GROMACS .gro file of C-alpha atoms in nm:
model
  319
    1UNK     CA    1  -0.093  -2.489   0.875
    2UNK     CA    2   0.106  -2.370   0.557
    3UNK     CA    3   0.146  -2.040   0.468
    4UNK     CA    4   0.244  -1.944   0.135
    5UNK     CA    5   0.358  -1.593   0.041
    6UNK     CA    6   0.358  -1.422  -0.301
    7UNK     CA    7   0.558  -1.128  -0.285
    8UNK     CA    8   0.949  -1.109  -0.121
    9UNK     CA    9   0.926  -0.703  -0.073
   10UNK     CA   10   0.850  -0.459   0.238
   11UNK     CA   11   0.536  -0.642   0.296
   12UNK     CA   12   0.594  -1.019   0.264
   13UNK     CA   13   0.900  -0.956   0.477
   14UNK     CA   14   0.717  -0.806   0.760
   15UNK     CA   15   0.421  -1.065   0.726
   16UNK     CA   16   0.675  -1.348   0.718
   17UNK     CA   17   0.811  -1.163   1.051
   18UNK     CA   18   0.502  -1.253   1.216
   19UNK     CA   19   0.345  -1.556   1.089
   20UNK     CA   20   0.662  -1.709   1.236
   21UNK     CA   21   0.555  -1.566   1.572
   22UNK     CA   22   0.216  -1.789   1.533
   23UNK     CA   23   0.204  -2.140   1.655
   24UNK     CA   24   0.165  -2.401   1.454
   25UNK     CA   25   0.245  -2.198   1.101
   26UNK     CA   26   0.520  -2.270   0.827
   27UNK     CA   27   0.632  -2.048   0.564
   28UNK     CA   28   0.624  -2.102   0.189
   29UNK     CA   29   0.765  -1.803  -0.027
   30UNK     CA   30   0.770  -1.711  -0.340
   31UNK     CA   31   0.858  -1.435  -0.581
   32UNK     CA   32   0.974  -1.381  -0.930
   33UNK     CA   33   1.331  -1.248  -0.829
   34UNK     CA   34   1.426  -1.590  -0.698
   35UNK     CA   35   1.741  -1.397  -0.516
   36UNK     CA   36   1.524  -1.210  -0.265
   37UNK     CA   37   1.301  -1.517  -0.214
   38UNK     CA   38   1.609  -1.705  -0.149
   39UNK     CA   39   1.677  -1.441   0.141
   40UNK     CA   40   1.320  -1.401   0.291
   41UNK     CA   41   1.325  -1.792   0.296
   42UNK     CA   42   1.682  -1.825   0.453
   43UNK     CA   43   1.606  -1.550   0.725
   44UNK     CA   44   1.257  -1.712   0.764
   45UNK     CA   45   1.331  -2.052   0.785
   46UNK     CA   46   1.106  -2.070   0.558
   47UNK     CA   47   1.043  -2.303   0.207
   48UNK     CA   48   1.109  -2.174  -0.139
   49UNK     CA   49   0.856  -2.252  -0.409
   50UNK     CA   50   0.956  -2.263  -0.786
   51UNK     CA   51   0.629  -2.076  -0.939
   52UNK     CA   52   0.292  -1.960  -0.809
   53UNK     CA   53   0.129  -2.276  -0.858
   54UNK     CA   54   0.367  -2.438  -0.670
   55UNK     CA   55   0.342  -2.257  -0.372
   56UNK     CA   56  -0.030  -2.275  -0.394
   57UNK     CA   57   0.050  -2.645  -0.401
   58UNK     CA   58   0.244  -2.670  -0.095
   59UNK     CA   59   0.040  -2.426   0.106
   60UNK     CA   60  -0.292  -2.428   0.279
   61UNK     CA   61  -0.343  -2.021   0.324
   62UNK     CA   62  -0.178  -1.765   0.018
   63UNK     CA   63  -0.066  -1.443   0.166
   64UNK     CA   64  -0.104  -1.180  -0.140
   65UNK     CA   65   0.202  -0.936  -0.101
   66UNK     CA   66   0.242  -0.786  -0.474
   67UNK     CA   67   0.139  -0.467  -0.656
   68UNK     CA   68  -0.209  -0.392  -0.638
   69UNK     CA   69  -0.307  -0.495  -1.004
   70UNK     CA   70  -0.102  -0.824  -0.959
   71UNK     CA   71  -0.381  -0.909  -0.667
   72UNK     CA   72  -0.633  -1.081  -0.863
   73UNK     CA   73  -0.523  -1.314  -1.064
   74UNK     CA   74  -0.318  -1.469  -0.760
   75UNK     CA   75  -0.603  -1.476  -0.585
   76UNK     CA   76  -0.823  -1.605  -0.811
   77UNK     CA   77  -0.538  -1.910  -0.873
   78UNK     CA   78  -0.543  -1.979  -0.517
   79UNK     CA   79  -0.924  -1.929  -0.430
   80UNK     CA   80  -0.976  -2.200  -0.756
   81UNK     CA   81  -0.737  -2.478  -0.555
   82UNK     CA   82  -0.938  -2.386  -0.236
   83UNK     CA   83  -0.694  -2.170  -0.060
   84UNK     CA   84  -0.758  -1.905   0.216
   85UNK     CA   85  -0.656  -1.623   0.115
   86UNK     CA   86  -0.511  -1.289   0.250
   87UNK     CA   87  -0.446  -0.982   0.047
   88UNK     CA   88  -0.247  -0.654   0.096
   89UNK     CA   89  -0.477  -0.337   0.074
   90UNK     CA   90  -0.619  -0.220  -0.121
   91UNK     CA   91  -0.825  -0.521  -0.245
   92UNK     CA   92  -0.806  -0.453  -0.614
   93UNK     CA   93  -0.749  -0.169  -0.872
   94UNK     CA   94  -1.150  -0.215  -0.940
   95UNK     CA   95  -1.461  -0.228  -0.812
   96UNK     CA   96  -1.541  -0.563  -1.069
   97UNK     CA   97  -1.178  -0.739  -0.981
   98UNK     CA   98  -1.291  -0.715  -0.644
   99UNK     CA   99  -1.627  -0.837  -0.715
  100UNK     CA  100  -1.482  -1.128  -0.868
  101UNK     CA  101  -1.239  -1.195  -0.619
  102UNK     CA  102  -1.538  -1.226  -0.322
  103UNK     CA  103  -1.755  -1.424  -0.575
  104UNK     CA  104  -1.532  -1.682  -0.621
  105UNK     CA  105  -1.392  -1.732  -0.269
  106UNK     CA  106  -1.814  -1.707  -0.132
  107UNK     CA  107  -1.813  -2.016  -0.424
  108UNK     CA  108  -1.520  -2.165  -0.266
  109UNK     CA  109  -1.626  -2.170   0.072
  110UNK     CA  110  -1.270  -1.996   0.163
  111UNK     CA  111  -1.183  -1.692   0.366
  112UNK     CA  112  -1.067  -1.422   0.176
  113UNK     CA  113  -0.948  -1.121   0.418
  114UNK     CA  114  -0.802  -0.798   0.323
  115UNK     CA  115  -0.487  -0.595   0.517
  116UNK     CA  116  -0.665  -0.286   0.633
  117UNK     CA  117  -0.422  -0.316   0.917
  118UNK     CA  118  -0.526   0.045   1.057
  119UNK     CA  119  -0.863  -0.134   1.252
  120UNK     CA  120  -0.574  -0.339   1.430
  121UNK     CA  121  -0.330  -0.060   1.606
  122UNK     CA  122  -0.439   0.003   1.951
  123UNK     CA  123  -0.518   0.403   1.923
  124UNK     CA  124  -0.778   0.336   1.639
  125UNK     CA  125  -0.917   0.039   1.765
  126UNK     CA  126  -0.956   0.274   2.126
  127UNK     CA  127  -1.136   0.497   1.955
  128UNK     CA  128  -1.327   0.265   1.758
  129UNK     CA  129  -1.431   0.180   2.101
  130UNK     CA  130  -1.532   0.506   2.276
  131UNK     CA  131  -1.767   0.553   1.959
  132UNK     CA  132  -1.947   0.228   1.913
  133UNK     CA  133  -1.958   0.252   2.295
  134UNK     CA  134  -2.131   0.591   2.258
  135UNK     CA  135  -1.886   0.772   2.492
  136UNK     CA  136  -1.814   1.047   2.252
  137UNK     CA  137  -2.209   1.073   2.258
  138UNK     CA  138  -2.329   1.113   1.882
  139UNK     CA  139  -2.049   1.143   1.656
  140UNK     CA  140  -2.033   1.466   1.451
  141UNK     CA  141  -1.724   1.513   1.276
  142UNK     CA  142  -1.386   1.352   1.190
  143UNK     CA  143  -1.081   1.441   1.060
  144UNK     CA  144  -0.774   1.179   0.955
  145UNK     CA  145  -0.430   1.267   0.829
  146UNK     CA  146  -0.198   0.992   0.675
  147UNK     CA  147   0.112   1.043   0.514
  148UNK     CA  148   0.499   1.131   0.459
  149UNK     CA  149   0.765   1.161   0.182
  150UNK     CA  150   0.686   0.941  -0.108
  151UNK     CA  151   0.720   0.584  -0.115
  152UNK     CA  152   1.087   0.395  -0.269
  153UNK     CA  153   0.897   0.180  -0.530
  154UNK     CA  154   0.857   0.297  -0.861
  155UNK     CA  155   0.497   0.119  -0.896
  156UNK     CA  156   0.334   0.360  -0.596
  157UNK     CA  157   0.369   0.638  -0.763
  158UNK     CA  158   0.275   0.524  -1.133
  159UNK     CA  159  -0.115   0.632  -1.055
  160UNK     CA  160  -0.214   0.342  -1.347
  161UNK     CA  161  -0.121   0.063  -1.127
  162UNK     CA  162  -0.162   0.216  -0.718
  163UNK     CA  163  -0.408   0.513  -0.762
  164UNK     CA  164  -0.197   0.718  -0.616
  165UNK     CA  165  -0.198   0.854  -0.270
  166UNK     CA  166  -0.675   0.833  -0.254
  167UNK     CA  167  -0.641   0.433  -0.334
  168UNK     CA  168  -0.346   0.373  -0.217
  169UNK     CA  169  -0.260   0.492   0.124
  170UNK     CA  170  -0.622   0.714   0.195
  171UNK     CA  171  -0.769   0.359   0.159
  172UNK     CA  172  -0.673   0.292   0.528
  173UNK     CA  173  -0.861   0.581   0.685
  174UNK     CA  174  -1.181   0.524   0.471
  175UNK     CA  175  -1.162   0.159   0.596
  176UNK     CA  176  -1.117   0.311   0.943
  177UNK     CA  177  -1.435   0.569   0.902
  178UNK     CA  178  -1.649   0.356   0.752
  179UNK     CA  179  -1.569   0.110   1.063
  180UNK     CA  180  -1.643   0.353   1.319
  181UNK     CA  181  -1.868   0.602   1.203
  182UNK     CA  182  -2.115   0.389   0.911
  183UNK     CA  183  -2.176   0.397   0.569
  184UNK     CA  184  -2.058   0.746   0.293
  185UNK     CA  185  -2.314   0.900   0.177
  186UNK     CA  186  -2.117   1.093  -0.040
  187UNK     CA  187  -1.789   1.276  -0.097
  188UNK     CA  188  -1.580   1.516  -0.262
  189UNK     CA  189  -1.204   1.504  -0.325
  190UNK     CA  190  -0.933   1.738  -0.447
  191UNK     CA  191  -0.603   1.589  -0.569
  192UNK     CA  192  -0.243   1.762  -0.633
  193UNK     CA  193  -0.140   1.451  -0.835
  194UNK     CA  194  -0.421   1.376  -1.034
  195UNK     CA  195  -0.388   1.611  -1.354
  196UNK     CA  196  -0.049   1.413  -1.482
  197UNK     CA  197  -0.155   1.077  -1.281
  198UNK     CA  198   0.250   1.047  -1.244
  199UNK     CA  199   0.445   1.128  -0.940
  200UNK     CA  200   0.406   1.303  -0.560
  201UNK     CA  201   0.082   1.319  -0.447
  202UNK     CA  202  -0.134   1.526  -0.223
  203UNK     CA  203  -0.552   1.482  -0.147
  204UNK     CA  204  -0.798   1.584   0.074
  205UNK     CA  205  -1.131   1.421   0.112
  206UNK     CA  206  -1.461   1.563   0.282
  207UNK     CA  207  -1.709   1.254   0.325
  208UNK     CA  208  -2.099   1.279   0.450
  209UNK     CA  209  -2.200   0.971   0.640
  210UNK     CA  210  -2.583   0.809   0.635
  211UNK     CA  211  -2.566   0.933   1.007
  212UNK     CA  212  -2.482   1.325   0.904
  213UNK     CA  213  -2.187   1.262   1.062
  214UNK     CA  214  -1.904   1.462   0.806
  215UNK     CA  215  -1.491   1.326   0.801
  216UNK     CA  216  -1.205   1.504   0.633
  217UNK     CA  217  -0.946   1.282   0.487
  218UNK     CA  218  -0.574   1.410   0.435
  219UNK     CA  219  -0.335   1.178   0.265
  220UNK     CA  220   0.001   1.271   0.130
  221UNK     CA  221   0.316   1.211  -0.042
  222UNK     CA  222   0.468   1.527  -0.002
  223UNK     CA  223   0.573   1.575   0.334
  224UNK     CA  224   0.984   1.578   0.401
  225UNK     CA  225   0.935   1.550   0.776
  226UNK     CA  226   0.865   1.207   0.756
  227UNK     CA  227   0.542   0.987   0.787
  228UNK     CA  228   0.260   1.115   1.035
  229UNK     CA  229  -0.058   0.998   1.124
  230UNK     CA  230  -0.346   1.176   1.310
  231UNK     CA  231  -0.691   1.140   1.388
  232UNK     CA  232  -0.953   1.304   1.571
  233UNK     CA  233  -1.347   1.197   1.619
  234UNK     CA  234  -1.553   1.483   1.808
  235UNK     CA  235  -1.904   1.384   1.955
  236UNK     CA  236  -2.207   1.552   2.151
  237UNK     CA  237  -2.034   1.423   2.466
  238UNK     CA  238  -1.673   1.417   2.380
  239UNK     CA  239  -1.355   1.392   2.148
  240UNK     CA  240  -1.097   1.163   2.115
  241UNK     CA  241  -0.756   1.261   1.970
  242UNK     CA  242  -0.418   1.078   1.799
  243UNK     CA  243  -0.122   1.196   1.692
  244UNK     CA  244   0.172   0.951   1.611
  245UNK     CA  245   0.434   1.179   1.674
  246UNK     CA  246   0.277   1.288   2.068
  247UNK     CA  247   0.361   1.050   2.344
  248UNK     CA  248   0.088   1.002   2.523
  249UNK     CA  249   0.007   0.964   2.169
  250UNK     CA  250  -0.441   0.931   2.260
  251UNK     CA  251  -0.636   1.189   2.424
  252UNK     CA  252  -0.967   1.150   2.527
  253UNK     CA  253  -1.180   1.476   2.607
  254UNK     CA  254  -1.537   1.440   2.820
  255UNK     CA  255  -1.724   1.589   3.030
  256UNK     CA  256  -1.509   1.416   3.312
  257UNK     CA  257  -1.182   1.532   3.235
  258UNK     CA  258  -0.914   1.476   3.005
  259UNK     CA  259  -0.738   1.154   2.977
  260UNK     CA  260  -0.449   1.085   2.829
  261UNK     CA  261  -0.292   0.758   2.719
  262UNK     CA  262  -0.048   0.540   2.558
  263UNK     CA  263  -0.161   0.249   2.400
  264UNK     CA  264   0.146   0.040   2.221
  265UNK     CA  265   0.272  -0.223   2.421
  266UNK     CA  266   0.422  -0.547   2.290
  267UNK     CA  267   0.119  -0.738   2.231
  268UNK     CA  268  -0.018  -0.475   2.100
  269UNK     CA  269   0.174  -0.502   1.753
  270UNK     CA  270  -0.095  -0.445   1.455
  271UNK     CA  271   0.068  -0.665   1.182
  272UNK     CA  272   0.075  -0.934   1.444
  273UNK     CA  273  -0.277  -0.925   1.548
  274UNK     CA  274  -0.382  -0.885   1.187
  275UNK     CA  275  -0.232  -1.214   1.079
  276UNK     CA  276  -0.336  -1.366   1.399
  277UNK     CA  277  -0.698  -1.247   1.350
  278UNK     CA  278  -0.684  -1.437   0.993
  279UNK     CA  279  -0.559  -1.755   1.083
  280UNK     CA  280  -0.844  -1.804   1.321
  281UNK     CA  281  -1.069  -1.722   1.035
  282UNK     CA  282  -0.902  -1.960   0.855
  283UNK     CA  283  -0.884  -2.248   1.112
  284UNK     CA  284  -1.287  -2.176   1.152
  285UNK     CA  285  -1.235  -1.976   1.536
  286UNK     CA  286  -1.389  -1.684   1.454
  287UNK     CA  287  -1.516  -1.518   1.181
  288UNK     CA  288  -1.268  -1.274   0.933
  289UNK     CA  289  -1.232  -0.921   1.119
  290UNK     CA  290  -1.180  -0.785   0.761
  291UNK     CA  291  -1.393  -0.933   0.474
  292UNK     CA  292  -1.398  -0.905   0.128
  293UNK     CA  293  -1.669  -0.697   0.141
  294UNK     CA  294  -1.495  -0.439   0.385
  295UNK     CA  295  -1.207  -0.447   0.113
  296UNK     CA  296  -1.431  -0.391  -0.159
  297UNK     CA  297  -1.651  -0.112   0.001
  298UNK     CA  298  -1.297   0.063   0.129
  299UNK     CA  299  -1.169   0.077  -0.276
  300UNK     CA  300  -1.558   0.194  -0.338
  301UNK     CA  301  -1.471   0.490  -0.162
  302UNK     CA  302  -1.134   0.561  -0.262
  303UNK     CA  303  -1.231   0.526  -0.644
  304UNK     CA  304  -1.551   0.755  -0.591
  305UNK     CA  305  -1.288   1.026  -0.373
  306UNK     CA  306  -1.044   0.966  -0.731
  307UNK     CA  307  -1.334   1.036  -0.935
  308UNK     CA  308  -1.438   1.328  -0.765
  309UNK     CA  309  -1.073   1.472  -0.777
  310UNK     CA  310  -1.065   1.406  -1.141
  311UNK     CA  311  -1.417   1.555  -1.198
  312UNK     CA  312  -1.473   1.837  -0.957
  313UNK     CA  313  -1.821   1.657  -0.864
  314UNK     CA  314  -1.982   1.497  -0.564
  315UNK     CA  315  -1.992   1.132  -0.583
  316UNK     CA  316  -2.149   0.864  -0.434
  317UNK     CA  317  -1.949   0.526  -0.385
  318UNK     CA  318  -2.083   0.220  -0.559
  319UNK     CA  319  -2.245   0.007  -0.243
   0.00000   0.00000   0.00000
């Protein structure tokens, strides 16, 4: 199978990283700077494509690495020749590019999967566990923080085109919430960046699931000490904790004790097991772990937590 990836940055260098590790895959890559294709290619061993339709040509599966408002139209190219295809987070800028994007791969008959990578590291997929397992008993209240100093591309922090720090980098812990804990009810945000939609970033998100069950989502842009992630999930019977920068980085409080664990080990590499996951989608194995409808419900809530920041109000996300 032939891989084809749009995009030579951060991103299509770590997915080309591991699609390499997969058997049976070869690269395609493209990008408009044809000097930093030329080195993703060269340390890839990878093959260079002159345009977009060319590498849609030459490939059977389009990886999606650009800017989040460069996503569909790529997508929609590739889904058209009856491509696979995989894009970075979030899906779209908005809720109807999205729409479009699942409508015409559902047409196509293709797999269109989206890189909420956070479902595949090993402490959130544990604790994704111990709730759907119901050893946390019932789950009453959440709390996520994501975040560091801000990111080096110009494009992140231009609001217009990534959203800013709610659609942008939030996005993974709604994906994550919604996973584990159901559908949002409805939300409120407050946002430090979202007056001059232009530069560092700082929001906090309180969500009310169906289930009662309540979340509060930090995400950030503004944090010198460099980038941190935490979670926690607290149940009748339980609570299960994460911090990235604790090793034993998961701790699992019940009734039985307190356990403590840590989860990363080699296979346990998240990128790796997110492409992996795909390409079994793709080669009909097993069905997508993220869908275009996870994608699309994901931005749903990060546009209704932006439009609650900008407003003041409680919103509900578009289902």
């Amino acid at each position: 199978m032939r891989v084809g990836i749009v995009g030579a940055g951060g991103m299509g260098s770590v997915h080309s990283r591991h699609y390499r590790r997969i058997e049976g895959i070869e690269l395609v890559i493209f990008d408009e700077l044809a000097e930093k294709a030329q080195t993703l290619a060269s340390n890839h061993d990878a093959l260079l494509a002159s345009s977009l339709d060319d590498l849609i040509r030459q490939s059977d599966v389009v990886d999606v690495c650009l800017p989040t408002d460069a996503h569909k139209p790529c997508a929609l190219a590739a889904i058209a020749a009856g491509r696979h295809v995989f894009v970075e987070k979030p899906i779209a800028g908005s809720l109807s590019d999205a729409s479009q994007m699942i409508e015409a791969a559902d047409k196509a008959g293709v797999v269109l999967s989206v890189g909420q990578v956070v479902r595949f590291f090993p402490e959130f997929k544990a604790a994704n566990k111990l709730v759907k397992e119901g050893k946390l008993g019932r789950p009453a209240a959440a709390r996520t923080r994501r975040g560091g100093g801000a990111p080096k591309a110009d494009w992140f922090l231009d609001h217009a085109r990534s959203g800013g720090v709610i659609v942008d980098l939030a996005v993974h812990d709604f994906d994550w919430l919604r996973w584990t804990l159901g559908e949002v009810s409805h939300l409120y945000s407050r946002s430090v960046g979202i007056q001059d939609g232009v530069g560092l970033d700082y929001a906090l998100t309180t969500l009310t699931f169906d289930s009662g069950a309540v979340a509060h989502v930090e995400a950030t842009w503004m944090d010198p000490a460099g980038f941190r992630v935490t979670f926690e999930v607290c149940g009748s019977e339980g609570m299960v904790q994460y911090d990235s920068r604790q090793v034993p980085t998961l701790r699992t409080h019940q009734t039985t004790g307190v356990r403590n664990e840590t989860q990363l080990s080699p296979a346990d590499d998240p990128y790796f097991n997110q492409l992996t996951a795909f390409i079994r989608a793709c080669r009909g194995e097993a069905p997508p772990a993220v869908t275009g409808y996870d994608g699309f419900m994901a931005l749903s809530i990060a546009l209704a937590a932006l439009e609650s920041a900008r407003t003041g109000e409680v919103v509900r996300p578009t289902r």
